[in-house]
Amino acid sequence: MRLLIVLACLISCGLAAKQQSITTVNGLRGLYAPGDLIWEDTFDTFDATKWDYEANMNGGGNNEFQVYERNESNAYVTNGVMHIKPDLTVDHLGGNYEHFYNGYHYVECCTDPPRGGACDRQAGYPNILQPAYSARLRTKGRFSFRYGKVEVRAKLPRGDWMWPAIWMMPEHAVYGGWPSSGEVDIMESRGNRNLFNPAGVNIGTEQVGSTLHFGPFWPHNGYWAAHNTTNSEATNGYDQDFHLYQLEWTEFGFLFRVDNQTVTRVVPPAGGFFELGQFDPTIENPWTEAGGAINPRMAPFDQEFHFILNVAVGGNFFPTDSTPPRPWETAQTFLSFWEARDDWLPSWQGDDAALQVDYIRVWAV
């Protein structure tokens, strides 16, 4: 009888331990214990039950130069590694330069609302089509979670004016449009091996950054209070080998790391992210319990987010005061970038020009 009581107690205590996790997955709070592996992809194949393509040509809100479509030449698995690799639009058009300069292009299976040029574009020289094609993968509708530990093993691309990113967006825009519902950038970098800011710091492949974007509404954005970068050793950039990009997200804050070394820690004060961003107190705070916040101190990061993997090309992430200067300082940015291709295209070489992701794993906290 005593043995049965002990066994019952052990079973009961075990279940109770699993219920202690604060992690939710796809809207459900499972019986997870902190440390349980709740999701992973080791990229033995392209698993369409885990990933979907985004398809659009809206420039990502940053005046980028790529078209995102569903194309295996831009997103493919080789030897257990996911590759996301940009190439040229004109090659996707079969070398039809007339269409590239003056044609109409429609994005098949566009995942954006069909407005503002997100899904189609009529070119007319000098306003040509976007010069690059690339891929943007997401787990939206397949996997989302709130609170957890993330580890991504990846090798970054080498290619001038590429912008690789491993990041997360809200599964549901509970608090409104960007940046009201938040954005979590686990890793962002630039593909230039030799790109320097005015202080002489390499801001290309030798630098990676982590950032939270949040604000009551556009253009208010408190990212400056939740951003930091780290640099590799000189000449040994993050394009040279695989590294670990890590995130710990709890009900109290965020910890971003690279190879187990802290990049930045973000712990909101008692007034939450509204206080952290030092927003005008006359502006309405959308992240309150009355506004639907589950955890007002962490809102908007108290909701579920999904993963995004992509490589953009060009855009506002590249500063105007870099050395060398970005080759698109004209009104026709697509054309000026395209006409400078003899300078940047030779750096786009084979798989080295791909964001290579070995695995992504998520554990409960």
Short mmCIF file of C-alpha atoms in Angstrom, two decimals:
data_model
loop_
_atom_site.label_atom_id
_atom_site.label_comp_id
_atom_site.label_asym_id
_atom_site.label_seq_id
_atom_site.Cartn_x
_atom_site.Cartn_y
_atom_site.Cartn_z
CA MET A 1 0.00 0.00 0.00
CA ARG A 2 2.82 2.41 0.91
CA LEU A 3 4.49 1.64 -2.46
CA LEU A 4 1.30 2.52 -4.34
CA ILE A 5 1.06 5.82 -2.48
CA VAL A 6 4.67 6.65 -3.29
CA LEU A 7 4.18 5.82 -6.99
CA ALA A 8 1.02 7.91 -7.13
CA CYS A 9 2.87 10.79 -5.54
CA LEU A 10 5.74 10.51 -8.03
CA ILE A 11 3.33 10.47 -10.99
CA SER A 12 1.39 13.41 -9.58
CA CYS A 13 4.55 15.39 -8.87
CA GLY A 14 5.89 14.61 -12.36
CA LEU A 15 2.75 15.95 -13.99
CA ALA A 16 2.83 19.00 -11.78
CA ALA A 17 6.44 19.66 -12.78
CA LYS A 18 5.51 19.57 -16.45
CA GLN A 19 2.73 22.08 -15.86
CA GLN A 20 5.23 24.61 -14.51
CA SER A 21 6.42 25.72 -17.96
CA ILE A 22 5.16 29.12 -19.05
CA THR A 23 5.74 28.27 -22.73
CA THR A 24 2.78 28.06 -25.10
CA VAL A 25 2.81 26.51 -28.58
CA ASN A 26 0.30 27.26 -31.31
CA GLY A 27 -2.05 28.85 -28.81
CA LEU A 28 -1.97 25.93 -26.37
CA ARG A 29 -0.20 25.52 -23.07
CA GLY A 30 1.21 22.02 -23.19
CA LEU A 31 2.46 19.83 -20.39
CA TYR A 32 6.02 21.03 -20.78
CA ALA A 33 8.73 21.12 -18.18
CA PRO A 34 11.40 23.80 -18.49
CA GLY A 35 14.06 22.39 -20.79
CA ASP A 36 11.73 20.21 -22.86
CA LEU A 37 12.45 20.35 -26.59
CA ILE A 38 9.20 21.62 -28.08
CA TRP A 39 10.14 22.13 -31.76
CA GLU A 40 13.09 21.62 -34.06
CA ASP A 41 14.08 21.40 -37.69
CA THR A 42 17.37 19.76 -38.60
CA PHE A 43 16.70 20.28 -42.32
CA ASP A 44 17.03 16.71 -43.47
CA THR A 45 14.59 17.89 -46.12
CA PHE A 46 12.50 20.95 -46.92
CA ASP A 47 9.59 20.25 -44.58
CA ALA A 48 6.50 22.02 -45.91
CA THR A 49 4.62 21.14 -42.71
CA LYS A 50 7.00 23.48 -40.88
CA TRP A 51 7.81 26.20 -43.42
CA ASP A 52 5.95 28.28 -45.96
CA TYR A 53 7.29 30.74 -48.51
CA GLU A 54 6.44 34.40 -48.32
CA ALA A 55 5.85 35.82 -51.77
CA ASN A 56 5.85 39.56 -52.42
CA MET A 57 7.77 42.43 -53.95
CA ASN A 58 7.06 45.13 -51.36
CA GLY A 59 10.67 45.71 -50.36
CA GLY A 60 10.08 44.58 -46.79
CA GLY A 61 9.14 48.12 -45.77
CA ASN A 62 12.83 49.03 -46.11
CA ASN A 63 13.12 49.84 -49.84
CA GLU A 64 14.88 46.54 -50.53
CA PHE A 65 15.70 45.32 -54.04
CA GLN A 66 14.42 41.74 -54.12
CA VAL A 67 11.38 39.81 -55.23
CA TYR A 68 10.42 36.96 -52.92
CA GLU A 69 8.82 33.99 -54.65
CA ARG A 70 8.44 30.24 -54.24
CA ASN A 71 11.52 29.02 -56.06
CA GLU A 72 13.80 26.08 -55.29
CA SER A 73 16.82 27.90 -56.70
CA ASN A 74 16.53 30.42 -53.87
CA ALA A 75 15.66 28.08 -51.00
CA TYR A 76 16.95 24.50 -51.01
CA VAL A 77 18.29 21.81 -48.71
CA THR A 78 21.68 20.20 -49.37
CA ASN A 79 23.45 17.78 -47.02
CA GLY A 80 21.11 18.57 -44.14
CA VAL A 81 21.50 22.34 -44.42
CA MET A 82 18.90 24.87 -45.54
CA HIS A 83 20.29 27.36 -48.06
CA ILE A 84 18.67 30.73 -48.82
CA LYS A 85 20.47 32.38 -51.71
CA PRO A 86 19.68 35.48 -53.78
CA ASP A 87 20.23 35.67 -57.53
CA LEU A 88 19.24 37.92 -60.43
CA THR A 89 15.72 38.73 -61.58
CA VAL A 90 16.75 38.80 -65.21
CA ASP A 91 17.83 35.16 -64.94
CA HIS A 92 14.35 34.22 -63.67
CA LEU A 93 12.98 36.00 -66.73
CA GLY A 94 15.04 33.79 -69.01
CA GLY A 95 17.37 36.64 -69.92
CA ASN A 96 14.53 38.80 -71.23
CA TYR A 97 16.02 42.26 -70.62
CA GLU A 98 13.12 44.03 -72.31
CA HIS A 99 10.73 42.54 -69.77
CA PHE A 100 13.16 43.39 -66.96
CA TYR A 101 13.33 47.02 -68.05
CA ASN A 102 9.76 47.62 -69.21
CA GLY A 103 7.58 44.59 -68.45
CA TYR A 104 4.79 43.76 -66.06
CA HIS A 105 5.55 41.28 -63.28
CA TYR A 106 3.04 39.52 -61.07
CA VAL A 107 4.02 37.50 -58.01
CA GLU A 108 2.30 34.12 -58.05
CA CYS A 109 0.61 33.10 -54.79
CA CYS A 110 1.36 36.50 -53.26
CA THR A 111 1.13 36.32 -49.47
CA ASP A 112 0.60 40.08 -48.98
CA PRO A 113 -2.57 42.13 -49.45
CA PRO A 114 -2.62 43.16 -53.14
CA ARG A 115 -1.97 46.84 -52.66
CA GLY A 116 0.91 49.28 -52.94
CA GLY A 117 2.85 47.16 -55.42
CA ALA A 118 3.24 44.23 -53.05
CA CYS A 119 2.07 41.70 -55.63
CA ASP A 120 2.71 43.29 -59.02
CA ARG A 121 4.77 45.96 -60.74
CA GLN A 122 4.74 47.61 -64.13
CA ALA A 123 8.28 48.56 -65.05
CA GLY A 124 9.15 51.42 -67.36
CA TYR A 125 12.76 52.41 -67.84
CA PRO A 126 14.42 53.94 -65.82
CA ASN A 127 12.01 52.47 -63.23
CA ILE A 128 12.97 48.86 -63.79
CA LEU A 129 11.89 45.73 -61.91
CA GLN A 130 13.59 44.72 -58.68
CA PRO A 131 17.08 43.52 -59.67
CA ALA A 132 17.27 40.50 -57.32
CA TYR A 133 15.31 37.37 -56.47
CA SER A 134 15.49 35.71 -53.07
CA ALA A 135 13.50 33.67 -50.56
CA ARG A 136 11.82 34.38 -47.26
CA LEU A 137 10.59 31.40 -45.24
CA ARG A 138 8.27 31.50 -42.25
CA THR A 139 6.55 29.15 -39.83
CA LYS A 140 3.38 31.27 -39.67
CA GLY A 141 0.33 29.04 -39.38
CA ARG A 142 2.57 26.04 -38.67
CA PHE A 143 4.52 26.84 -35.51
CA SER A 144 4.37 29.76 -33.11
CA PHE A 145 5.25 30.03 -29.45
CA ARG A 146 5.39 32.37 -26.48
CA TYR A 147 8.46 32.23 -24.21
CA GLY A 148 11.25 29.76 -24.84
CA LYS A 149 14.92 29.19 -25.53
CA VAL A 150 15.99 29.25 -29.17
CA GLU A 151 19.22 28.08 -30.75
CA VAL A 152 20.02 28.42 -34.45
CA ARG A 153 23.24 27.06 -35.93
CA ALA A 154 23.96 28.99 -39.10
CA LYS A 155 26.64 30.27 -41.44
CA LEU A 156 26.05 33.72 -42.87
CA PRO A 157 26.27 34.61 -46.57
CA ARG A 158 29.13 36.44 -48.22
CA GLY A 159 27.88 38.76 -50.95
CA ASP A 160 27.97 42.53 -51.22
CA TRP A 161 24.76 44.28 -50.18
CA MET A 162 23.06 41.12 -48.91
CA TRP A 163 21.06 41.37 -45.68
CA PRO A 164 20.57 38.01 -43.93
CA ALA A 165 18.21 37.72 -40.97
CA ILE A 166 16.91 35.16 -38.49
CA TRP A 167 13.95 36.73 -36.75
CA MET A 168 10.39 36.46 -35.46
CA MET A 169 7.10 38.23 -36.02
CA PRO A 170 3.82 38.01 -34.09
CA GLU A 171 1.52 35.22 -35.15
CA HIS A 172 -1.41 37.60 -34.63
CA ALA A 173 -1.06 41.38 -34.64
CA VAL A 174 -2.93 41.65 -31.34
CA TYR A 175 -1.87 45.24 -30.68
CA GLY A 176 -2.06 46.54 -34.24
CA GLY A 177 0.25 47.09 -37.18
CA TRP A 178 4.02 47.33 -37.04
CA PRO A 179 5.67 48.09 -34.68
CA SER A 180 2.77 47.95 -32.21
CA SER A 181 2.75 44.15 -32.05
CA GLY A 182 6.54 43.84 -31.91
CA GLU A 183 9.39 42.24 -33.82
CA VAL A 184 12.24 40.08 -32.51
CA ASP A 185 15.47 40.11 -34.54
CA ILE A 186 17.60 37.23 -33.28
CA MET A 187 20.33 37.97 -35.83
CA GLU A 188 20.86 40.49 -38.61
CA SER A 189 24.02 41.08 -40.57
CA ARG A 190 25.38 42.37 -43.88
CA GLY A 191 27.08 40.31 -46.58
CA ASN A 192 29.94 42.67 -47.45
CA ARG A 193 33.28 41.39 -46.22
CA ASN A 194 34.70 44.91 -46.24
CA LEU A 195 32.13 47.47 -45.13
CA PHE A 196 33.05 50.06 -42.51
CA ASN A 197 31.33 52.81 -40.56
CA PRO A 198 32.96 56.23 -40.10
CA ALA A 199 34.72 54.96 -36.96
CA GLY A 200 36.42 52.23 -38.97
CA VAL A 201 34.37 49.38 -37.47
CA ASN A 202 33.53 46.51 -39.82
CA ILE A 203 29.73 46.48 -40.14
CA GLY A 204 29.71 43.71 -42.75
CA THR A 205 30.24 39.99 -42.25
CA GLU A 206 32.28 40.62 -39.08
CA GLN A 207 29.29 42.09 -37.25
CA VAL A 208 25.93 40.70 -36.15
CA GLY A 209 23.18 42.45 -34.24
CA SER A 210 20.10 41.64 -32.18
CA THR A 211 17.12 43.97 -31.81
CA LEU A 212 13.57 44.31 -30.54
CA HIS A 213 11.24 46.64 -32.44
CA PHE A 214 8.25 48.05 -30.56
CA GLY A 215 6.18 51.21 -30.47
CA PRO A 216 2.62 52.36 -29.81
CA PHE A 217 2.24 53.12 -33.52
CA TRP A 218 4.37 54.09 -36.51
CA PRO A 219 6.71 56.00 -36.63
CA HIS A 220 7.34 55.61 -32.88
CA ASN A 221 9.87 52.79 -32.43
CA GLY A 222 11.86 52.10 -29.26
CA TYR A 223 14.38 49.76 -30.92
CA TRP A 224 17.27 51.99 -29.81
CA ALA A 225 16.67 50.80 -26.22
CA ALA A 226 16.76 47.13 -27.19
CA HIS A 227 19.60 46.77 -29.68
CA ASN A 228 23.26 45.82 -29.67
CA THR A 229 25.92 44.37 -31.96
CA THR A 230 28.97 42.19 -31.57
CA ASN A 231 31.98 41.75 -33.85
CA SER A 232 34.10 38.72 -34.64
CA GLU A 233 37.86 38.73 -34.77
CA ALA A 234 39.19 40.67 -37.75
CA THR A 235 39.16 38.69 -41.03
CA ASN A 236 37.23 35.87 -39.31
CA GLY A 237 33.68 36.98 -40.00
CA TYR A 238 30.46 35.10 -39.42
CA ASP A 239 30.54 34.05 -43.09
CA GLN A 240 33.58 31.86 -42.45
CA ASP A 241 31.95 29.12 -40.38
CA PHE A 242 28.81 28.08 -38.51
CA HIS A 243 27.93 29.88 -35.29
CA LEU A 244 25.20 29.61 -32.66
CA TYR A 245 22.59 32.38 -32.55
CA GLN A 246 20.68 32.10 -29.30
CA LEU A 247 17.67 33.68 -27.63
CA GLU A 248 16.19 33.21 -24.18
CA TRP A 249 12.72 34.77 -23.93
CA THR A 250 10.90 34.64 -20.61
CA GLU A 251 8.06 36.45 -18.87
CA PHE A 252 10.67 38.88 -17.52
CA GLY A 253 12.80 39.78 -20.55
CA PHE A 254 15.16 38.72 -23.34
CA LEU A 255 18.73 37.49 -23.51
CA PHE A 256 20.46 37.42 -26.92
CA ARG A 257 23.72 35.53 -27.33
CA VAL A 258 26.15 34.40 -30.03
CA ASP A 259 28.19 31.30 -29.27
CA ASN A 260 27.07 31.54 -25.63
CA GLN A 261 28.42 35.10 -25.33
CA THR A 262 25.90 37.83 -24.46
CA VAL A 263 25.09 40.35 -27.18
CA THR A 264 22.37 42.18 -25.28
CA ARG A 265 19.93 41.68 -22.43
CA VAL A 266 16.58 43.46 -22.42
CA VAL A 267 14.61 43.58 -19.16
CA PRO A 268 11.72 46.05 -19.23
CA PRO A 269 11.12 48.21 -16.13
CA ALA A 270 7.92 48.19 -14.11
CA GLY A 271 6.25 50.37 -16.76
CA GLY A 272 7.00 47.80 -19.43
CA PHE A 273 8.18 48.50 -22.95
CA PHE A 274 6.26 51.77 -23.01
CA GLU A 275 8.53 53.05 -20.25
CA LEU A 276 11.63 51.43 -21.77
CA GLY A 277 11.02 53.21 -25.07
CA GLN A 278 10.52 56.53 -23.29
CA PHE A 279 7.41 57.26 -25.32
CA ASP A 280 5.48 60.49 -24.86
CA PRO A 281 3.15 59.96 -21.86
CA THR A 282 0.39 61.79 -23.74
CA ILE A 283 0.34 58.89 -26.23
CA GLU A 284 -2.03 56.05 -25.38
CA ASN A 285 -0.22 52.93 -24.21
CA PRO A 286 -1.65 49.96 -26.18
CA TRP A 287 0.10 47.34 -23.98
CA THR A 288 -2.09 47.43 -20.90
CA GLU A 289 -4.37 44.87 -19.36
CA ALA A 290 -7.29 46.92 -20.65
CA GLY A 291 -5.75 46.66 -24.12
CA GLY A 292 -5.68 42.87 -23.91
CA ALA A 293 -2.15 42.36 -22.61
CA ILE A 294 -1.55 39.01 -20.92
CA ASN A 295 1.63 40.34 -19.29
CA PRO A 296 1.62 44.17 -19.50
CA ARG A 297 5.25 44.41 -18.44
CA MET A 298 6.34 42.26 -21.43
CA ALA A 299 3.71 43.39 -23.95
CA PRO A 300 3.82 43.39 -26.94
CA PHE A 301 6.14 40.43 -26.37
CA ASP A 302 3.55 38.52 -24.35
CA GLN A 303 2.02 36.95 -27.44
CA GLU A 304 3.09 34.09 -29.72
CA PHE A 305 5.65 34.69 -32.46
CA HIS A 306 6.74 32.66 -35.50
CA PHE A 307 10.12 32.30 -37.21
CA ILE A 308 11.34 33.97 -40.40
CA LEU A 309 14.51 33.17 -42.37
CA ASN A 310 15.45 35.39 -45.29
CA VAL A 311 18.15 37.14 -47.25
CA ALA A 312 17.21 40.59 -48.49
CA VAL A 313 19.25 42.70 -50.90
CA GLY A 314 19.96 46.41 -50.45
CA GLY A 315 17.64 48.70 -48.56
CA ASN A 316 17.73 51.01 -45.58
CA PHE A 317 19.68 48.65 -43.32
CA PHE A 318 22.80 49.80 -45.16
CA PRO A 319 23.85 53.21 -43.82
CA THR A 320 24.46 56.19 -46.08
CA ASP A 321 27.88 56.96 -44.56
CA SER A 322 29.60 53.61 -45.06
CA THR A 323 32.90 52.89 -46.81
CA PRO A 324 32.54 51.90 -49.58
CA PRO A 325 29.36 53.89 -50.18
CA ARG A 326 26.24 52.03 -51.16
CA PRO A 327 25.77 52.14 -54.96
CA TRP A 328 22.21 53.42 -55.12
CA GLU A 329 22.19 57.08 -54.20
CA THR A 330 19.92 58.16 -57.05
CA ALA A 331 16.18 58.52 -57.50
CA GLN A 332 16.14 55.25 -59.49
CA THR A 333 17.66 53.02 -56.81
CA PHE A 334 16.93 49.75 -58.63
CA LEU A 335 18.61 51.00 -61.79
CA SER A 336 21.66 52.50 -60.10
CA PHE A 337 22.19 49.29 -58.12
CA TRP A 338 21.80 47.19 -61.26
CA GLU A 339 24.21 49.32 -63.25
CA ALA A 340 26.85 48.83 -60.53
CA ARG A 341 26.62 45.02 -60.78
CA ASP A 342 30.17 44.65 -62.13
CA ASP A 343 31.29 45.82 -58.69
CA TRP A 344 29.07 43.66 -56.45
CA LEU A 345 28.00 40.61 -58.47
CA PRO A 346 31.46 38.92 -58.45
CA SER A 347 31.14 38.62 -54.66
CA TRP A 348 28.04 36.40 -55.04
CA GLN A 349 29.83 33.08 -55.38
CA GLY A 350 28.15 29.67 -55.06
CA ASP A 351 26.91 28.42 -51.72
CA ASP A 352 29.08 30.99 -49.94
CA ALA A 353 26.43 33.50 -51.04
CA ALA A 354 23.72 31.60 -49.14
CA LEU A 355 22.45 31.86 -45.59
CA GLN A 356 23.06 28.29 -44.43
CA VAL A 357 21.01 27.01 -41.49
CA ASP A 358 22.00 23.68 -39.96
CA TYR A 359 19.23 23.52 -37.35
CA ILE A 360 16.73 25.46 -35.26
CA ARG A 361 15.68 24.21 -31.85
CA VAL A 362 13.25 25.58 -29.27
CA TRP A 363 13.02 24.53 -25.63
CA ALA A 364 10.39 25.38 -23.04
CA VAL A 365 11.20 27.71 -20.15
#
